[in-house]
Amino acid sequence: SCFATCNVDNPMERCEYNLQVAYRYVKGTDSNASPVSGYIQSVTEYLYDSRGLLYETRIMDCAGKTKVASEYTLPPGRYSVVSWGNVENKSIVNRENIGAVNREEMLLHLAPSTRASTGIYDNTERLYYGYRSFVVGEKGVTHVLMDMAHAHFLLDLVIKWRSKPPDNTRDFYILYKGAPSEYSFRPNLVFRNDWSTYSSDTDEPMEENDQLVRYIPSVNAEEKLASHRLDVTMNVDKRIETRLITYRHCNISKPLLSIYVGDKQIMKEIDLSRAFKSLGIDLDKNFGQELGLQVEINGDQVIVSALSSNDWE
């Protein structure tokens, strides 16, 4: 919902809510916030009470809105909220039982599909994540400013051959193995002037100010890994250009990339974690995992380099 108006300093004016959660998005290390709706089309909120139990859920449409906020009327006490941006039909939550499930038990994971029954998935949503803990007082309105952070990995790929490209048989596809497929609702890292590890023992309620604080969700990067298949086409320049979108990666992630024509593998499987490390990319402490790589095939040799803006259209 959009901002509601309420003058909390006027005792003659009655407010219909005592909590407002307002959303913003700051890209990378920028100092200015961008309109949330430019990046996030919907927000799914999960509100938890002082025991950590799920208290309420709601979905907000953000499309076309310059300001996005939610309002609640709650008993006084301590609460927390987890917000996911852009969850559609590619991702689902394991449990959403009001009053019977806590944050530590909740997971967001890839949704089953026809192709997923074979362990292969299409691209996911461009997910975003936010977390806040706060206290609702006896009087007045508690204002919470929610900073949304990237919870997706986007990889632009340009693939070309140094010599003798294959015939354009129009049945190319890319196989990308080793992508995470599961998030915990619990934060993992927090950036407040600097990076630190989140701990529920030191999770102090947010004060009412506009300090930029971003939380990164916990990623299961070692188990339940997914493979993505991207059906691609070769253009007139004998190049393949495509975009992969999946869950956030970590430094321990070891994604494997290969190319097929029909059932025939035409590029050896390469470990992209080596490329990320050589390019100095810290996948743990990274605001926006939106990367570009050029893959050049020269016989049995594969050269991976950073993709410049001139290489990608």
Short mmCIF file of C-alpha atoms in Angstrom, two decimals:
data_model
loop_
_atom_site.label_atom_id
_atom_site.label_comp_id
_atom_site.label_asym_id
_atom_site.label_seq_id
_atom_site.Cartn_x
_atom_site.Cartn_y
_atom_site.Cartn_z
CA SER A 1 0.00 0.00 0.00
CA CYS A 2 1.08 3.61 -0.40
CA PHE A 3 1.86 5.91 2.49
CA ALA A 4 -1.12 6.81 4.63
CA THR A 5 -1.25 10.26 6.21
CA CYS A 6 -1.49 10.63 9.97
CA ASN A 7 -0.30 13.48 12.20
CA VAL A 8 0.84 11.59 15.28
CA ASP A 9 1.65 14.84 17.10
CA ASN A 10 -1.98 15.95 17.02
CA PRO A 11 -3.89 14.23 19.85
CA MET A 12 -7.19 15.14 18.19
CA GLU A 13 -6.33 13.09 15.12
CA ARG A 14 -6.74 9.36 15.55
CA CYS A 15 -4.27 7.06 13.77
CA GLU A 16 -5.55 3.78 12.41
CA TYR A 17 -2.17 2.08 12.80
CA ASN A 18 0.79 2.11 15.19
CA LEU A 19 3.44 0.60 12.91
CA GLN A 20 4.54 1.69 9.49
CA VAL A 21 7.19 -0.18 7.48
CA ALA A 22 8.46 1.99 4.62
CA TYR A 23 10.58 0.53 1.84
CA ARG A 24 13.57 1.86 -0.05
CA TYR A 25 16.29 0.51 -2.32
CA VAL A 26 19.83 1.83 -2.61
CA LYS A 27 21.86 0.34 -5.45
CA GLY A 28 25.38 -0.78 -4.60
CA THR A 29 27.36 1.91 -2.84
CA ASP A 30 25.15 4.75 -4.05
CA SER A 31 24.13 7.29 -1.42
CA ASN A 32 20.71 8.05 -2.88
CA ALA A 33 17.71 5.76 -2.74
CA SER A 34 15.97 4.72 -5.96
CA PRO A 35 12.20 4.15 -6.26
CA VAL A 36 11.49 0.64 -5.03
CA SER A 37 9.10 0.01 -7.90
CA GLY A 38 11.95 0.37 -10.39
CA TYR A 39 13.35 -2.94 -9.11
CA ILE A 40 10.66 -4.64 -7.04
CA GLN A 41 7.15 -5.30 -8.33
CA SER A 42 5.79 -6.95 -5.19
CA VAL A 43 6.80 -7.45 -1.56
CA THR A 44 5.73 -10.39 0.60
CA GLU A 45 5.98 -9.53 4.30
CA TYR A 46 6.33 -12.02 7.16
CA LEU A 47 5.76 -10.44 10.57
CA TYR A 48 6.98 -12.27 13.72
CA ASP A 49 6.09 -11.67 17.37
CA SER A 50 8.43 -11.53 20.39
CA ARG A 51 8.53 -15.34 20.53
CA GLY A 52 9.68 -15.46 16.93
CA LEU A 53 6.39 -17.02 15.78
CA LEU A 54 4.79 -15.98 12.52
CA TYR A 55 2.14 -13.38 13.36
CA GLU A 56 0.89 -12.19 9.96
CA THR A 57 1.72 -12.30 6.26
CA ARG A 58 0.74 -9.95 3.48
CA ILE A 59 1.59 -9.20 -0.13
CA MET A 60 1.95 -5.64 -1.43
CA ASP A 61 1.87 -4.54 -5.04
CA CYS A 62 4.68 -2.03 -5.67
CA ALA A 63 4.32 -1.55 -9.42
CA GLY A 64 4.23 2.10 -10.47
CA LYS A 65 4.34 3.48 -6.91
CA THR A 66 6.88 6.12 -5.88
CA LYS A 67 6.49 5.28 -2.18
CA VAL A 68 5.74 1.86 -0.72
CA ALA A 69 4.82 1.16 2.91
CA SER A 70 2.68 -1.15 5.02
CA GLU A 71 0.72 -0.28 8.14
CA TYR A 72 -0.23 -2.49 11.09
CA THR A 73 -2.18 -2.12 14.31
CA LEU A 74 -0.35 -4.26 16.86
CA PRO A 75 -0.22 -4.83 20.61
CA PRO A 76 2.86 -3.25 22.23
CA GLY A 77 5.94 -5.46 22.13
CA ARG A 78 8.94 -6.54 20.16
CA TYR A 79 8.54 -7.74 16.57
CA SER A 80 10.58 -8.54 13.50
CA VAL A 81 9.75 -8.66 9.82
CA VAL A 82 11.25 -10.52 6.87
CA SER A 83 10.39 -9.20 3.43
CA TRP A 84 10.93 -10.90 0.08
CA GLY A 85 10.71 -8.92 -3.12
CA ASN A 86 9.47 -10.34 -6.45
CA VAL A 87 8.46 -13.81 -5.27
CA GLU A 88 6.24 -15.17 -8.03
CA ASN A 89 5.84 -18.76 -9.18
CA LYS A 90 9.49 -19.79 -9.40
CA SER A 91 10.00 -19.81 -5.62
CA ILE A 92 7.86 -21.02 -2.72
CA VAL A 93 7.92 -20.98 1.09
CA ASN A 94 8.02 -24.32 2.91
CA ARG A 95 5.68 -23.39 5.80
CA GLU A 96 3.46 -20.37 6.49
CA ASN A 97 1.39 -21.49 9.49
CA ILE A 98 0.37 -18.41 11.49
CA GLY A 99 1.22 -18.83 15.18
CA ALA A 100 2.73 -22.28 14.64
CA VAL A 101 6.02 -21.72 12.79
CA ASN A 102 9.00 -19.56 13.67
CA ARG A 103 11.48 -17.75 11.47
CA GLU A 104 14.21 -20.35 11.98
CA GLU A 105 11.99 -23.05 10.46
CA MET A 106 11.04 -21.13 7.35
CA LEU A 107 12.74 -21.57 3.99
CA LEU A 108 12.34 -20.08 0.54
CA HIS A 109 13.25 -22.55 -2.17
CA LEU A 110 12.85 -23.27 -5.86
CA ALA A 111 9.35 -24.39 -6.78
CA PRO A 112 8.68 -27.75 -8.43
CA SER A 113 7.95 -27.66 -12.16
CA THR A 114 7.78 -30.03 -15.09
CA ARG A 115 11.45 -29.56 -15.90
CA ALA A 116 12.42 -29.40 -12.22
CA SER A 117 11.24 -33.00 -11.78
CA THR A 118 14.48 -33.94 -13.54
CA GLY A 119 16.53 -31.62 -11.34
CA ILE A 120 16.71 -28.90 -14.00
CA TYR A 121 15.27 -25.40 -13.54
CA ASP A 122 14.65 -22.33 -15.67
CA ASN A 123 15.66 -18.83 -14.60
CA THR A 124 14.35 -17.67 -11.23
CA GLU A 125 12.93 -14.32 -10.18
CA ARG A 126 15.11 -11.31 -9.39
CA LEU A 127 14.60 -11.69 -5.65
CA TYR A 128 15.25 -9.06 -2.99
CA TYR A 129 15.41 -9.46 0.80
CA GLY A 130 14.88 -7.24 3.81
CA TYR A 131 14.93 -7.72 7.58
CA ARG A 132 14.20 -5.52 10.59
CA SER A 133 13.53 -5.97 14.31
CA PHE A 134 11.77 -3.23 16.26
CA VAL A 135 9.62 -2.40 19.27
CA VAL A 136 6.03 -1.13 19.08
CA GLY A 137 5.35 1.15 22.04
CA GLU A 138 2.28 1.89 24.11
CA LYS A 139 1.67 5.18 22.30
CA GLY A 140 2.43 6.76 18.97
CA VAL A 141 3.50 5.24 15.69
CA THR A 142 6.66 3.20 15.21
CA HIS A 143 8.30 3.99 11.88
CA VAL A 144 10.56 1.33 10.38
CA LEU A 145 12.67 2.02 7.29
CA MET A 146 13.32 -1.20 5.38
CA ASP A 147 16.35 -1.40 3.07
CA MET A 148 15.95 -4.13 0.46
CA ALA A 149 19.05 -6.04 -0.67
CA HIS A 150 19.78 -8.27 -3.64
CA ALA A 151 18.90 -11.94 -3.17
CA HIS A 152 19.62 -13.04 -6.72
CA PHE A 153 22.59 -13.83 -8.93
CA LEU A 154 22.46 -12.50 -12.48
CA LEU A 155 25.06 -13.52 -15.06
CA ASP A 156 25.23 -12.06 -18.55
CA LEU A 157 27.11 -14.42 -20.85
CA VAL A 158 28.62 -13.86 -24.28
CA ILE A 159 29.97 -17.07 -25.82
CA LYS A 160 32.01 -17.05 -29.01
CA TRP A 161 34.46 -19.20 -30.91
CA ARG A 162 37.93 -18.04 -31.92
CA SER A 163 37.73 -20.19 -35.05
CA LYS A 164 35.44 -22.79 -36.61
CA PRO A 165 32.18 -22.08 -34.81
CA PRO A 166 29.63 -24.89 -34.93
CA ASP A 167 26.82 -24.86 -37.43
CA ASN A 168 23.74 -22.98 -36.31
CA THR A 169 21.46 -25.98 -35.83
CA ARG A 170 19.14 -23.96 -33.54
CA ASP A 171 19.16 -26.53 -30.74
CA PHE A 172 21.79 -25.01 -28.45
CA TYR A 173 21.40 -24.94 -24.71
CA ILE A 174 23.54 -24.04 -21.72
CA LEU A 175 23.72 -26.18 -18.60
CA TYR A 176 24.63 -24.38 -15.39
CA LYS A 177 25.20 -26.67 -12.39
CA GLY A 178 25.80 -26.00 -8.71
CA ALA A 179 23.50 -23.04 -8.08
CA PRO A 180 21.96 -22.63 -4.61
CA SER A 181 18.26 -23.47 -4.45
CA GLU A 182 17.33 -22.62 -0.86
CA TYR A 183 17.33 -19.59 1.44
CA SER A 184 16.76 -19.40 5.17
CA PHE A 185 14.58 -16.54 6.40
CA ARG A 186 17.33 -15.83 8.93
CA PRO A 187 19.83 -13.12 7.98
CA ASN A 188 23.45 -14.12 7.47
CA LEU A 189 25.37 -10.88 7.03
CA VAL A 190 24.53 -7.29 7.85
CA PHE A 191 26.07 -4.14 6.39
CA ARG A 192 25.93 -1.12 8.69
CA ASN A 193 28.92 1.05 7.67
CA ASP A 194 30.84 -2.23 7.48
CA TRP A 195 30.10 -5.95 7.13
CA SER A 196 29.42 -8.14 10.16
CA THR A 197 27.85 -11.54 10.83
CA TYR A 198 24.27 -11.47 12.03
CA SER A 199 23.59 -12.89 15.49
CA SER A 200 20.17 -13.14 17.11
CA ASP A 201 21.90 -12.57 20.47
CA THR A 202 22.99 -9.09 19.39
CA ASP A 203 19.96 -8.28 17.25
CA GLU A 204 19.10 -4.89 18.66
CA PRO A 205 15.82 -3.25 17.59
CA MET A 206 16.35 -0.62 14.91
CA GLU A 207 16.19 2.99 15.99
CA GLU A 208 13.99 5.40 14.10
CA ASN A 209 16.52 6.94 11.73
CA ASP A 210 17.45 6.78 8.07
CA GLN A 211 20.76 4.92 8.47
CA LEU A 212 21.35 2.51 5.60
CA VAL A 213 21.32 -1.07 6.94
CA ARG A 214 21.20 -4.04 4.59
CA TYR A 215 20.81 -7.68 5.56
CA ILE A 216 21.84 -10.60 3.34
CA PRO A 217 19.82 -13.83 3.75
CA SER A 218 21.41 -17.13 4.71
CA VAL A 219 22.10 -19.20 1.59
CA ASN A 220 22.37 -22.97 1.50
CA ALA A 221 25.37 -23.12 -0.86
CA GLU A 222 26.56 -26.65 -0.06
CA GLU A 223 23.45 -28.85 -0.26
CA LYS A 224 20.35 -29.13 -2.46
CA LEU A 225 22.10 -27.46 -5.37
CA ALA A 226 20.22 -26.85 -8.59
CA SER A 227 21.01 -27.01 -12.29
CA HIS A 228 19.63 -24.51 -14.77
CA ARG A 229 19.06 -25.08 -18.44
CA LEU A 230 18.91 -22.10 -20.79
CA ASP A 231 17.79 -22.72 -24.35
CA VAL A 232 19.84 -20.26 -26.42
CA THR A 233 20.26 -19.15 -30.02
CA MET A 234 23.31 -18.28 -32.08
CA ASN A 235 23.16 -14.85 -33.73
CA VAL A 236 24.40 -13.85 -37.19
CA ASP A 237 27.86 -13.12 -35.71
CA LYS A 238 28.09 -16.75 -34.56
CA ARG A 239 27.85 -15.70 -30.91
CA ILE A 240 25.55 -16.78 -28.13
CA GLU A 241 24.25 -14.11 -25.78
CA THR A 242 22.12 -15.03 -22.80
CA ARG A 243 21.28 -14.18 -19.19
CA LEU A 244 21.11 -16.50 -16.19
CA ILE A 245 19.13 -15.55 -13.06
CA THR A 246 19.29 -17.74 -9.97
CA TYR A 247 19.79 -17.52 -6.19
CA ARG A 248 22.71 -15.68 -4.59
CA HIS A 249 26.08 -17.39 -4.70
CA CYS A 250 28.73 -17.58 -1.98
CA ASN A 251 32.50 -17.83 -2.15
CA ILE A 252 32.21 -21.59 -1.59
CA SER A 253 29.89 -21.95 -4.60
CA LYS A 254 31.38 -23.92 -7.51
CA PRO A 255 29.10 -23.34 -10.49
CA LEU A 256 29.87 -25.43 -13.58
CA LEU A 257 29.09 -24.22 -17.10
CA SER A 258 28.83 -26.30 -20.27
CA ILE A 259 27.23 -25.97 -23.73
CA TYR A 260 25.28 -28.53 -25.71
CA VAL A 261 23.91 -28.94 -29.22
CA GLY A 262 21.11 -31.45 -28.88
CA ASP A 263 22.60 -34.25 -26.80
CA LYS A 264 26.18 -33.43 -27.79
CA GLN A 265 28.41 -31.44 -25.45
CA ILE A 266 30.41 -28.91 -27.49
CA MET A 267 32.32 -27.14 -24.71
CA LYS A 268 34.04 -28.80 -21.80
CA GLU A 269 32.57 -28.13 -18.38
CA ILE A 270 34.31 -25.18 -16.72
CA ASP A 271 34.35 -24.14 -13.06
CA LEU A 272 33.31 -20.48 -12.96
CA SER A 273 34.39 -20.07 -9.33
CA ARG A 274 37.96 -19.86 -10.65
CA ALA A 275 36.94 -16.95 -12.86
CA PHE A 276 35.18 -15.16 -9.99
CA LYS A 277 38.25 -15.52 -7.77
CA SER A 278 40.69 -14.37 -10.47
CA LEU A 279 38.50 -11.32 -11.11
CA GLY A 280 38.53 -10.51 -7.38
CA ILE A 281 34.78 -10.94 -6.91
CA ASP A 282 33.77 -11.48 -3.27
CA LEU A 283 30.45 -13.29 -3.55
CA ASP A 284 29.84 -13.33 0.21
CA LYS A 285 30.12 -9.57 0.71
CA ASN A 286 28.61 -8.26 -2.47
CA PHE A 287 25.64 -5.88 -2.68
CA GLY A 288 24.55 -6.75 -6.19
CA GLN A 289 25.54 -10.02 -7.80
CA GLU A 290 24.99 -8.89 -11.37
CA LEU A 291 28.02 -9.93 -13.41
CA GLY A 292 29.08 -10.29 -17.02
CA LEU A 293 31.46 -12.85 -18.47
CA GLN A 294 32.80 -13.53 -21.95
CA VAL A 295 33.57 -17.16 -22.75
CA GLU A 296 35.83 -17.72 -25.76
CA ILE A 297 36.26 -21.24 -27.09
CA ASN A 298 39.46 -22.16 -28.92
CA GLY A 299 39.40 -25.90 -29.54
CA ASP A 300 39.83 -27.57 -26.16
CA GLN A 301 40.84 -24.29 -24.54
CA VAL A 302 38.26 -22.03 -22.89
CA ILE A 303 39.16 -18.44 -21.97
CA VAL A 304 36.90 -16.61 -19.50
CA SER A 305 37.15 -12.85 -19.04
CA ALA A 306 35.10 -9.98 -17.66
CA LEU A 307 32.47 -8.71 -20.05
CA SER A 308 32.78 -5.05 -20.96
CA SER A 309 29.72 -2.96 -21.71
CA ASN A 310 30.76 -2.81 -25.38
CA ASP A 311 30.53 -6.60 -25.67
CA TRP A 312 26.96 -6.86 -24.44
CA GLU A 313 23.88 -5.58 -26.20
#
